[in-house]
Short mmCIF file of C-alpha atoms and ligand atoms in Angstrom, two decimals:
data_model
loop_
_atom_site.label_atom_id
_atom_site.label_comp_id
_atom_site.label_asym_id
_atom_site.label_seq_id
_atom_site.Cartn_x
_atom_site.Cartn_y
_atom_site.Cartn_z
CA SER K 24 10.93 -19.64 -38.16
CA HIS K 25 8.60 -18.19 -34.92
CA THR K 26 9.49 -17.32 -31.08
CA CYS K 27 7.09 -19.58 -29.20
CA ASP K 28 7.21 -17.46 -25.27
CA LEU K 29 6.70 -20.68 -22.54
CA PRO K 30 5.06 -20.28 -19.69
CA ASP K 31 8.03 -19.86 -17.09
CA GLY K 32 9.38 -17.15 -19.11
CA ARG K 33 11.55 -18.60 -21.71
CA ALA K 34 11.63 -17.60 -24.84
CA ILE K 35 12.38 -20.08 -27.63
CA ALA K 36 12.97 -19.66 -30.83
CA ILE K 37 11.96 -22.68 -34.24
CA VAL K 38 13.36 -22.85 -37.32
CA HIS K 39 12.63 -25.45 -39.62
CA VAL K 40 14.67 -25.82 -41.96
CA ALA K 41 13.70 -27.45 -45.41
CA VAL K 42 16.53 -30.58 -46.08
CA PRO K 43 17.39 -31.80 -49.36
CA GLY K 44 15.78 -35.05 -50.36
CA GLY K 45 12.11 -33.32 -48.77
CA GLY K 46 11.40 -33.38 -44.95
CA TRP K 47 12.47 -31.24 -42.38
CA LEU K 48 15.12 -30.56 -40.07
CA GLY K 49 13.55 -28.20 -36.36
CA THR K 50 15.87 -25.95 -34.32
CA HIS K 51 14.87 -25.18 -30.92
CA GLU K 52 17.08 -22.56 -29.79
CA ASP K 53 16.39 -20.76 -26.39
CA VAL K 54 16.97 -17.17 -27.07
CA THR K 55 15.75 -15.58 -23.41
CA GLU K 56 19.15 -13.67 -22.85
CA GLN K 57 18.99 -12.39 -26.21
CA ARG K 58 15.28 -11.37 -26.24
CA ARG K 59 16.21 -8.87 -23.35
CA ALA K 60 18.86 -7.14 -24.54
CA GLU K 61 16.43 -6.23 -27.27
CA GLN K 62 13.17 -5.45 -24.82
CA ARG K 63 15.86 -3.06 -22.29
CA ILE K 64 17.61 -1.64 -25.87
CA ALA K 65 13.99 -1.08 -26.55
CA HIS K 66 13.50 0.21 -23.79
CA MET K 67 16.63 2.34 -23.30
CA ALA K 68 15.78 4.68 -26.30
CA GLY K 69 12.59 5.28 -25.40
CA HIS K 70 13.73 6.34 -21.67
CA ASP K 71 16.32 8.23 -19.43
CA ALA K 72 18.80 6.01 -17.56
CA LEU K 73 19.29 7.83 -14.23
CA THR K 74 14.94 8.21 -13.62
CA GLY K 75 13.41 5.40 -15.55
CA LEU K 76 11.36 8.65 -16.85
CA PRO K 77 10.42 8.13 -20.74
CA ASN K 78 12.92 10.61 -21.86
CA ARG K 79 12.73 13.33 -24.17
CA ALA K 80 11.38 10.99 -27.64
CA ARG K 81 8.93 8.75 -26.04
CA MET K 82 7.04 12.09 -24.87
CA GLN K 83 6.74 13.73 -28.63
CA GLU K 84 5.86 10.35 -29.31
CA ARG K 85 3.45 9.50 -26.47
CA VAL K 86 2.29 13.50 -27.26
CA ASP K 87 1.52 12.50 -31.06
CA ALA K 88 -0.60 9.87 -30.15
CA ALA K 89 -2.03 11.51 -27.30
CA LEU K 90 -3.48 14.31 -30.33
CA ALA K 91 -4.16 12.14 -32.81
CA GLY K 92 -6.19 9.85 -30.49
CA ARG K 93 -7.80 11.94 -27.62
CA ALA K 94 -11.64 11.96 -27.97
CA ALA K 95 -13.08 15.41 -29.24
CA ASP K 96 -13.60 16.73 -25.67
CA GLU K 97 -10.56 15.81 -24.76
CA ALA K 98 -7.78 18.18 -24.25
CA VAL K 99 -3.97 17.20 -24.76
CA SER K 100 -1.54 19.34 -21.79
CA VAL K 101 2.19 19.45 -21.95
CA LEU K 102 3.93 21.48 -18.47
CA CYS K 103 7.44 21.58 -19.23
CA LEU K 104 9.25 21.83 -15.83
CA ASP K 105 12.70 23.26 -14.99
CA LEU K 106 14.50 23.00 -11.21
CA ASP K 107 15.36 26.05 -9.45
CA GLY K 108 18.33 25.59 -7.72
CA PHE K 109 19.58 22.22 -9.30
CA LYS K 110 22.76 24.19 -10.65
CA ASP K 111 23.53 25.11 -6.95
CA VAL K 112 23.01 21.37 -5.74
CA ASN K 113 25.35 19.97 -7.91
CA ASP K 114 28.19 22.84 -7.77
CA THR K 115 28.12 22.36 -3.26
CA TYR K 116 27.50 19.07 -3.39
CA GLY K 117 28.69 17.55 -6.45
CA HIS K 118 26.86 15.34 -9.18
CA ALA K 119 26.89 12.11 -6.80
CA VAL K 120 24.06 13.94 -4.84
CA GLY K 121 22.46 16.18 -7.92
CA ASP K 122 21.56 12.98 -9.92
CA GLU K 123 20.07 11.18 -6.62
CA LEU K 124 17.93 14.56 -6.30
CA LEU K 125 16.81 13.59 -9.76
CA ARG K 126 15.65 10.53 -9.33
CA GLN K 127 13.46 11.36 -6.31
CA VAL K 128 12.50 14.58 -8.39
CA GLY K 129 11.24 11.29 -10.31
CA LEU K 130 9.05 9.61 -7.71
CA ARG K 131 7.33 12.71 -6.13
CA LEU K 132 6.53 14.12 -9.55
CA LYS K 133 4.65 10.18 -10.35
CA GLU K 134 3.42 10.36 -6.84
CA ALA K 135 1.97 14.63 -7.74
CA VAL K 136 0.30 13.18 -10.72
CA GLY K 137 -0.49 9.94 -9.51
CA VAL K 138 -2.47 8.13 -12.21
CA THR K 139 -4.04 11.08 -14.68
CA ALA K 140 -1.07 12.19 -16.71
CA LEU K 141 2.62 10.78 -17.97
CA VAL K 142 5.63 11.98 -15.90
CA GLY K 143 9.12 12.34 -18.49
CA ARG K 144 12.80 13.96 -18.23
CA LEU K 145 14.14 16.09 -20.85
CA GLY K 146 17.07 16.25 -20.04
CA GLY K 147 19.14 18.34 -17.55
CA ASP K 148 16.86 19.17 -14.94
CA GLU K 149 13.48 19.48 -16.87
CA PHE K 150 11.45 17.45 -16.76
CA ALA K 151 7.87 17.33 -18.49
CA VAL K 152 4.09 15.47 -17.78
CA MET K 153 1.39 16.16 -20.38
CA ARG K 154 -2.19 14.80 -19.88
CA CYS K 155 -4.84 13.79 -21.73
CA ALA K 156 -8.20 14.66 -19.81
CA PRO K 157 -11.54 15.84 -20.62
CA SER K 158 -10.85 19.42 -21.56
CA HIS K 159 -10.59 21.10 -17.36
CA PRO K 160 -7.89 24.27 -17.47
CA ALA K 161 -8.59 24.85 -13.82
CA GLY K 162 -7.30 20.67 -13.33
CA ILE K 163 -4.41 21.87 -15.37
CA ALA K 164 -3.22 24.46 -13.13
CA ALA K 165 -4.72 22.82 -9.21
CA LEU K 166 -1.78 19.61 -11.38
CA ALA K 167 0.91 22.54 -11.17
CA GLU K 168 0.19 24.28 -8.30
CA ARG K 169 0.06 20.43 -6.47
CA ILE K 170 3.96 20.32 -8.06
CA VAL K 171 5.46 23.09 -7.48
CA ARG K 172 3.79 22.77 -3.36
CA LEU K 173 5.03 18.88 -3.74
CA LEU K 174 8.90 20.20 -5.16
CA ARG K 175 9.54 22.87 -2.77
CA VAL K 176 9.63 20.68 0.18
CA PRO K 177 13.18 20.17 0.86
CA PHE K 178 14.39 16.86 -0.25
CA GLU K 179 17.31 14.27 2.48
CA VAL K 180 19.98 13.16 -0.63
CA GLN K 181 22.75 10.88 0.99
CA GLY K 182 22.65 12.86 4.39
CA HIS K 183 21.85 16.39 2.61
CA GLU K 184 19.12 18.58 3.24
CA VAL K 185 18.79 20.31 -0.02
CA GLY K 186 16.21 22.40 -0.97
CA ILE K 187 15.40 23.45 -4.84
CA GLY K 188 12.55 25.05 -6.90
CA THR K 189 10.19 24.70 -9.51
CA SER K 190 9.26 26.72 -12.65
CA ILE K 191 6.56 25.37 -14.80
CA GLY K 192 5.46 26.96 -18.47
CA ILE K 193 2.18 24.86 -18.85
CA ALA K 194 0.14 24.75 -23.07
CA THR K 195 -2.21 23.67 -23.91
CA THR K 196 -5.23 22.09 -26.95
CA GLU K 197 -7.83 23.84 -24.66
CA THR K 198 -7.28 27.09 -26.48
CA GLY K 199 -6.79 25.94 -30.00
CA GLU K 200 -5.91 22.97 -32.42
CA VAL K 201 -1.84 22.80 -32.04
CA THR K 202 1.18 20.46 -32.68
CA THR K 203 3.24 17.82 -30.61
CA ALA K 204 6.11 20.83 -31.74
CA GLU K 205 3.76 23.93 -31.02
CA LEU K 206 3.27 22.51 -27.89
CA GLN K 207 6.48 21.58 -25.75
CA ARG K 208 7.58 25.07 -28.47
CA ARG K 209 4.76 26.92 -25.84
CA ALA K 210 4.91 25.29 -22.58
CA ASP K 211 9.13 26.38 -23.05
CA VAL K 212 8.22 30.42 -23.66
CA ALA K 213 5.40 30.25 -20.98
CA LEU K 214 8.76 28.21 -19.15
CA TYR K 215 11.16 31.29 -19.32
CA GLN K 216 8.61 33.75 -18.53
CA VAL K 217 8.07 32.30 -14.54
CA LYS K 218 11.57 31.68 -14.53
CA ALA K 219 12.41 35.20 -15.87
CA SER K 220 9.42 36.86 -13.17
CA GLY K 221 11.47 35.30 -9.73
CA ARG K 222 10.98 31.52 -10.44
CA ASN K 223 8.86 29.36 -8.11
CA GLY K 224 5.64 28.89 -9.67
CA TRP K 225 3.15 28.48 -13.53
CA ARG K 226 2.09 29.75 -16.05
CA PHE K 227 0.51 29.53 -19.11
CA PHE K 228 1.39 30.21 -22.54
CA ASP K 229 -0.14 33.66 -23.82
CA PRO K 230 0.29 35.03 -27.33
CA ALA K 231 1.18 37.69 -25.83
CA MET K 232 4.59 36.08 -24.02
CA ASP K 233 5.62 35.80 -28.14
CA ALA K 234 6.63 39.31 -28.52
CA ASP K 235 8.28 38.91 -24.83
CA LEU K 236 10.43 37.37 -26.01
CA GLN K 237 11.76 38.17 -29.00
CA ARG K 238 12.41 41.73 -27.70
CA ARG K 239 14.04 39.81 -24.52
CA ARG K 240 16.40 37.74 -27.02
CA GLN K 241 17.38 40.94 -29.13
CA LEU K 242 17.78 43.41 -25.87
CA GLY K 243 20.26 40.17 -25.18
CA ALA K 244 21.93 40.07 -29.07
CA ASP K 245 22.36 43.73 -28.83
CA LEU K 246 24.14 44.18 -25.23
CA ARG K 247 26.69 42.20 -26.77
CA SER K 248 27.88 45.39 -28.56
CA ALA K 249 26.70 47.59 -26.37
CA LEU K 250 29.90 48.16 -24.58
CA THR K 251 32.51 48.29 -27.36
CA GLU K 252 29.86 50.49 -29.23
CA GLY K 253 30.07 52.49 -26.27
CA GLN K 254 26.20 52.89 -25.65
CA LEU K 255 26.64 51.84 -21.47
CA ASP K 256 27.53 54.84 -19.12
CA LEU K 257 27.20 55.24 -15.44
CA HIS K 258 24.96 58.00 -14.31
CA TYR K 259 25.24 59.19 -10.02
CA GLN K 260 22.81 59.80 -7.58
CA PRO K 261 23.53 61.26 -4.50
CA ILE K 262 23.66 59.76 -1.21
CA VAL K 263 23.16 62.51 1.97
CA ALA K 264 23.56 62.66 5.32
CA ALA K 265 20.24 62.97 8.00
CA ASP K 266 21.61 66.81 8.02
CA GLY K 267 22.33 67.21 3.94
CA ALA K 268 25.52 66.55 3.55
CA LEU K 269 26.44 64.93 0.44
CA ARG K 270 28.76 61.36 1.48
CA ALA K 271 28.24 59.58 -1.47
CA PHE K 272 27.29 58.60 -5.20
CA GLU K 273 25.78 55.39 -5.94
CA ALA K 274 26.57 54.00 -9.41
CA LEU K 275 23.03 53.13 -11.70
CA LEU K 276 23.74 52.24 -15.27
CA ARG K 277 22.03 53.48 -17.99
CA TRP K 278 22.38 51.70 -22.40
CA ARG K 279 21.18 54.02 -24.79
CA HIS K 280 19.61 51.43 -26.94
CA PRO K 281 19.76 53.01 -30.84
CA ARG K 282 16.45 51.37 -31.88
CA GLU K 283 14.97 51.37 -28.90
CA GLY K 284 16.26 54.82 -26.56
CA PHE K 285 16.12 54.38 -23.01
CA VAL K 286 16.67 51.14 -21.79
CA SER K 287 15.60 50.68 -17.98
CA PRO K 288 18.77 48.16 -15.93
CA GLY K 289 15.97 47.02 -14.78
CA GLU K 290 15.53 44.78 -17.29
CA PHE K 291 18.68 44.82 -19.18
CA ILE K 292 20.32 43.62 -15.88
CA PRO K 293 18.41 40.17 -15.78
CA ILE K 294 19.07 39.53 -19.69
CA ALA K 295 22.65 39.92 -19.24
CA GLU K 296 22.56 37.88 -15.99
CA ALA K 297 20.83 35.55 -18.46
CA THR K 298 22.70 36.16 -21.49
CA GLY K 299 26.24 35.60 -19.63
CA GLN K 300 27.34 38.91 -20.19
CA ILE K 301 26.95 40.28 -16.69
CA ARG K 302 30.91 39.93 -16.13
CA ARG K 303 32.36 41.50 -19.02
CA LEU K 304 29.62 44.94 -17.40
CA GLY K 305 30.31 44.41 -13.98
CA ALA K 306 33.75 44.24 -14.24
CA TRP K 307 33.27 47.68 -16.85
CA ALA K 308 31.07 48.96 -14.12
CA LEU K 309 33.70 48.74 -11.45
CA ALA K 310 36.50 50.23 -13.11
CA ARG K 311 34.72 53.16 -14.51
CA ALA K 312 32.92 54.19 -11.48
CA CYS K 313 35.87 53.95 -9.51
CA ALA K 314 38.07 56.22 -12.52
CA ASP K 315 35.27 58.37 -11.73
CA ALA K 316 35.34 59.08 -8.04
CA ALA K 317 39.04 59.31 -8.40
CA ALA K 318 38.45 62.74 -9.78
CA TRP K 319 36.19 64.17 -6.74
CA PRO K 320 36.94 65.63 -3.37
CA PRO K 321 38.12 63.23 -1.00
CA ASP K 322 35.30 62.39 0.96
CA LEU K 323 32.97 60.61 -1.27
CA LYS K 324 32.95 57.67 -1.81
CA VAL K 325 30.81 56.25 -4.76
CA ALA K 326 28.79 53.12 -4.40
CA VAL K 327 28.96 49.84 -7.33
CA ASN K 328 25.82 47.87 -7.29
CA LEU K 329 26.56 44.15 -7.81
CA SER K 330 25.15 41.17 -9.26
CA PRO K 331 25.08 37.21 -7.77
CA VAL K 332 26.47 36.10 -11.20
CA GLN K 333 29.42 38.00 -10.41
CA PHE K 334 30.32 36.26 -7.49
CA VAL K 335 29.75 32.46 -9.10
CA GLY K 336 33.89 31.91 -9.15
CA ASP K 337 36.90 33.96 -8.13
CA ALA K 338 37.32 36.61 -10.72
CA LEU K 339 35.54 39.62 -8.22
CA VAL K 340 38.16 39.88 -5.99
CA GLU K 341 40.91 40.58 -8.75
CA GLU K 342 39.08 43.20 -10.61
CA VAL K 343 37.51 45.01 -7.54
CA ALA K 344 41.23 44.92 -6.48
CA GLN K 345 42.43 45.89 -10.04
CA ALA K 346 40.09 48.34 -10.37
CA LEU K 347 40.82 50.12 -7.38
CA ALA K 348 45.23 49.57 -9.01
CA ALA K 349 43.93 51.92 -12.20
CA SER K 350 41.99 54.22 -11.05
CA GLY K 351 44.45 55.40 -7.89
CA LEU K 352 40.88 55.36 -6.39
CA PRO K 353 41.67 54.42 -2.18
CA ALA K 354 39.66 51.07 -1.52
CA GLU K 355 38.00 53.00 1.40
CA ARG K 356 36.45 55.36 -0.88
CA LEU K 357 34.74 52.15 -2.96
CA GLU K 358 31.44 50.65 -1.67
CA LEU K 359 29.67 47.49 -2.73
CA GLU K 360 26.06 46.90 -2.84
CA ILE K 361 24.67 43.70 -3.09
CA THR K 362 21.30 41.87 -2.71
CA GLU K 363 20.27 39.21 -0.55
CA SER K 364 20.39 37.21 -3.11
CA VAL K 365 24.01 36.98 -3.93
CA LEU K 366 24.26 34.76 0.03
CA LEU K 367 21.24 32.55 -1.01
CA GLN K 368 23.83 30.59 -3.37
CA ASP K 369 26.75 28.39 -2.01
CA ASP K 370 27.06 29.92 1.69
CA ALA K 371 31.12 29.33 2.79
CA ALA K 372 31.95 29.89 -1.29
CA THR K 373 30.01 33.33 -1.08
CA LEU K 374 31.12 34.41 2.10
CA ALA K 375 34.31 33.87 1.68
CA ILE K 376 34.59 36.48 -0.95
CA LEU K 377 32.82 39.06 1.02
CA HIS K 378 35.75 38.43 3.11
CA ARG K 379 38.12 38.60 1.20
CA LEU K 380 36.42 42.24 -0.32
CA ARG K 381 36.23 43.47 3.13
CA ALA K 382 40.48 42.62 3.75
CA LEU K 383 40.78 45.20 0.59
CA GLY K 384 39.26 47.79 2.71
CA VAL K 385 36.19 48.07 1.10
CA SER K 386 33.24 48.91 2.06
CA THR K 387 29.97 46.39 1.88
CA ALA K 388 26.27 47.16 2.05
CA MET K 389 23.24 44.85 1.89
CA ASP K 390 20.43 46.13 -0.89
CA ASP K 391 16.69 46.37 -0.54
CA PHE K 392 16.56 45.56 3.03
CA GLY K 393 13.38 43.63 3.89
CA THR K 394 12.69 42.87 0.24
CA GLY K 395 13.50 38.42 1.03
CA TYR K 396 13.07 35.94 3.76
CA SER K 397 16.78 35.81 5.17
CA SER K 398 17.82 39.53 5.44
CA LEU K 399 18.11 39.36 9.29
CA SER K 400 19.77 35.59 9.16
CA TYR K 401 22.43 36.92 6.95
CA LEU K 402 23.76 39.71 8.27
CA ARG K 403 24.43 37.84 11.59
CA ARG K 404 26.82 36.06 9.37
CA PHE K 405 27.96 38.15 7.59
CA PRO K 406 29.05 42.31 9.39
CA PHE K 407 27.71 44.49 6.42
CA ASP K 408 28.60 48.17 7.13
CA LYS K 409 25.51 49.89 5.61
CA ILE K 410 21.78 48.09 5.25
CA LYS K 411 19.30 50.33 2.72
CA ILE K 412 16.33 49.66 3.16
CA ASP K 413 14.19 49.15 0.42
CA GLN K 414 12.32 52.15 -1.44
CA SER K 415 9.10 50.07 -1.12
CA PHE K 416 9.19 51.50 2.46
CA VAL K 417 9.60 54.28 2.01
CA ARG K 418 7.41 54.94 -0.56
CA ASN K 419 4.52 54.08 2.28
CA LEU K 420 5.15 55.30 5.28
CA GLY K 421 2.52 57.08 6.32
CA HIS K 422 0.30 55.70 4.44
CA GLU K 423 1.15 51.85 5.58
CA ALA K 424 0.93 51.19 8.91
CA GLY K 425 3.64 48.43 8.52
CA SER K 426 6.05 50.39 6.71
CA SER K 427 7.18 52.94 9.42
CA GLU K 428 7.98 49.89 12.02
CA ILE K 429 9.90 48.26 9.54
CA VAL K 430 11.89 51.58 9.29
CA ARG K 431 12.47 51.08 12.94
CA ALA K 432 13.32 47.81 13.05
CA ALA K 433 15.69 48.32 10.52
CA VAL K 434 17.62 51.38 12.17
CA GLY K 435 17.64 49.45 16.02
CA LEU K 436 19.69 46.13 13.96
CA GLY K 437 21.58 48.80 12.44
CA LYS K 438 22.52 50.26 16.14
CA THR K 439 22.99 46.95 17.62
CA PHE K 440 25.46 45.40 14.84
CA GLY K 441 27.05 48.64 14.01
CA MET K 442 26.20 49.62 9.71
CA ILE K 443 24.69 52.68 8.54
CA VAL K 444 21.16 52.69 7.87
CA LEU K 445 20.39 53.90 4.54
CA ALA K 446 16.05 54.83 2.75
CA GLU K 447 16.28 54.98 -0.99
CA GLY K 448 13.43 56.14 -2.59
CA VAL K 449 13.09 58.86 -0.37
CA GLU K 450 10.81 61.37 -2.54
CA THR K 451 9.26 63.23 -0.02
CA GLU K 452 9.68 65.62 2.70
CA GLU K 453 7.21 63.58 5.05
CA GLN K 454 8.87 60.48 3.97
CA ALA K 455 12.70 62.53 4.70
CA ALA K 456 11.45 63.66 8.21
CA ILE K 457 10.28 60.21 9.25
CA LEU K 458 13.60 58.54 8.11
CA ARG K 459 15.39 61.33 10.53
CA GLU K 460 12.98 61.27 12.89
CA ALA K 461 13.88 57.18 12.92
CA GLY K 462 17.60 57.93 13.20
CA CYS K 463 18.45 56.76 9.82
CA ASP K 464 22.28 58.08 9.42
CA GLU K 465 22.30 58.45 5.48
CA LEU K 466 19.08 59.13 2.55
CA GLN K 467 18.58 59.01 -1.14
CA GLY K 468 16.20 59.78 -2.95
CA TYR K 469 15.14 62.03 -6.00
CA LEU K 470 13.95 64.75 -3.03
CA PHE K 471 17.87 64.76 -2.85
CA GLY K 472 18.62 64.34 -6.72
CA ARG K 473 17.98 62.19 -10.05
CA PRO K 474 21.20 59.81 -10.87
CA CYS K 475 22.38 61.96 -13.95
CA PRO K 476 25.59 61.65 -15.76
CA VAL K 477 28.76 62.00 -13.74
CA ALA K 478 29.83 65.91 -16.58
CA GLU K 479 25.72 67.41 -14.42
CA LEU K 480 26.87 66.52 -10.95
CA ARG K 481 26.59 68.97 -8.43
CA GLY K 482 29.25 72.06 -8.57
CA SER K 483 30.69 69.46 -11.41
CA GLY K 484 33.33 70.96 -13.25
CA PRO K 485 36.72 68.92 -14.71
CA ALA K 486 37.71 67.92 -11.12
CA GLY K 487 33.89 66.43 -10.49
CA PRO K 488 31.56 67.53 -7.29
CA GLY K 489 32.67 70.53 -5.38
CA ARG K 490 31.73 70.44 -1.98
CA ALA K 491 30.82 73.97 -2.37
CA ALA K 492 28.15 74.22 -4.58
CA ALA K 493 27.28 70.98 -2.61
P1 C2E O 514 19.10 49.17 -7.01
O1 C2E O 514 20.20 48.95 -7.15
O2 C2E O 514 17.94 49.09 -5.64
O3 C2E O 514 18.87 50.82 -7.42
C1 C2E O 514 17.76 51.40 -7.36
C2 C2E O 514 16.58 52.64 -8.50
O4 C2E O 514 15.45 53.31 -7.44
C3 C2E O 514 17.57 52.26 -8.77
O5 C2E O 514 17.00 52.28 -10.69
C4 C2E O 514 16.99 54.28 -8.89
O6 C2E O 514 16.90 55.54 -9.98
C5 C2E O 514 15.91 53.98 -8.74
N1 C2E O 514 15.64 55.92 -7.73
C6 C2E O 514 16.40 56.63 -6.29
N2 C2E O 514 15.45 56.90 -6.19
C7 C2E O 514 14.60 56.70 -6.20
C8 C2E O 514 13.49 57.73 -5.72
O7 C2E O 514 13.15 58.63 -5.25
N3 C2E O 514 11.93 57.38 -5.91
C9 C2E O 514 12.07 56.28 -7.43
N4 C2E O 514 11.01 56.40 -7.96
N5 C2E O 514 13.19 55.80 -7.39
C10 C2E O 514 13.95 55.63 -7.68
P2 C2E O 514 17.87 51.79 -11.59
O8 C2E O 514 18.96 52.90 -11.82
O9 C2E O 514 16.60 52.11 -13.16
O10 C2E O 514 18.32 50.68 -11.15
C11 C2E O 514 17.01 49.40 -10.94
C12 C2E O 514 18.11 48.02 -10.63
O11 C2E O 514 19.09 48.28 -11.77
C13 C2E O 514 19.04 49.19 -9.40
O12 C2E O 514 19.03 48.96 -7.85
C14 C2E O 514 19.80 47.83 -9.79
O13 C2E O 514 19.44 46.63 -9.18
C15 C2E O 514 20.25 47.44 -11.11
N6 C2E O 514 21.03 48.62 -11.40
C16 C2E O 514 22.00 49.06 -12.28
N7 C2E O 514 23.34 49.37 -12.24
C17 C2E O 514 23.53 47.97 -11.54
C18 C2E O 514 24.90 47.55 -11.61
O14 C2E O 514 25.95 48.38 -12.41
N8 C2E O 514 25.21 46.23 -12.08
C19 C2E O 514 24.14 44.53 -11.42
N9 C2E O 514 24.38 45.15 -11.21
N10 C2E O 514 23.30 46.13 -11.19
C20 C2E O 514 22.74 47.44 -11.60
CA1 CA O 515 21.44 49.42 -4.69
CA1 CA O 516 17.03 48.97 -3.28
#
């Protein structure tokens, strides 16, 4: 039998059956519907239903084919994309908006790459672009840049304006022969690096990334037992008033790794956040800091850092209340330090949590003030008790013209909103003098004391830091 395609689009199957006694019986059957169904199934197997883009399996086939069939001067490049902030959109506006956003992202990606490359959806909020073209690394970089820029323009989805970002990892045969699987792996590794370093950008794979990734994975695994093995500790750094009187201590996590030695919180906190361990660590730090502080003189406060991740869901308020109750520390002696990135996520829910925390009687400080874009607008929406001017401005005091202006502006702002203004990272007398002169209320930095174990705090004894020695 064979099928005959008619000019009007119908498909007719013609079957000839030999009839006993000689001769043929021919049957014609209209198989148009069946044929369409088969094509749909074939399409579905290779395409993503939501966006209509080639799916992971089809992209792999296309990369395979490109690697096998390319000309000698052509390079195959794979760009792996991951949307930044997509989960928040889904959580905030619901899946219908999330789905529509993904469709629009697909369209914008096609627009960004034009006919020069193939766009696919790998699943979730992951997309890929494959390009097979005459060798031209700068062209790939330009393509990645164009995509990042285009996707940064807010989307209009079902009446909401939603903003997301994109991280892109790039792998290419420009640097040598590789398999499809290796291209994909390298693009993933490069993507991971972009995400780890603040997102919203692109990077080419670099062999050094493998070692780095290896270390992060290992640290993430080791972190799981760090708490139970007693490898984590809190160190305390003094915070003083402008006249030098001791006001508080900031609790800072320390990890003594059995093989790596001391690992900086700057390195392991992001890993703890990415591997879902920060809640456990954060709850522990809160409980521990409150317990330590309960033994100090009653006019000394303790400041504890919170990760934005701890604001997702509603466990935090209960954890804080629990830490206070268990230690007997009065709420007004606990201060929570929060970076503005906390407020970048779901606004309404975060503000509600901040208000509930405040209702417990604890105070709040905006950490790393001046480093984000939106500090100012957030200060209008939530009444922080304190702002901590980021150490980068303090470091440049006296050297970089803009720094003292920022300090002055922050102090002015603090006065307007009735907030305490603290400057952190104070290392020299010169910096301290400028800050006092500008009107800073509180200072913190190596000049006044480095973070140290609770047992070594000034005037420490069984009762903790004492006034006499301060
Ligand atoms: P941060 O909250 O901005 O903490 C200030 C950092 O500056 C600390 O680094 C502190 O040791 C350092 N520092 C203080 N004074 C000076 C100075 O005069 N000069 C210089 N160069 N540095 C100074 P550390 O302890 O390495 O902590 C780094 C970051 O890790 C913290 O930044 C905070 O974001 C995070 N972190 C630490 N402990 C915790 C925690 O318990 N929970 C959370 N979520 N994050 C934490
Ligand atoms: Ca802090
Ligand atoms: Ca800070």
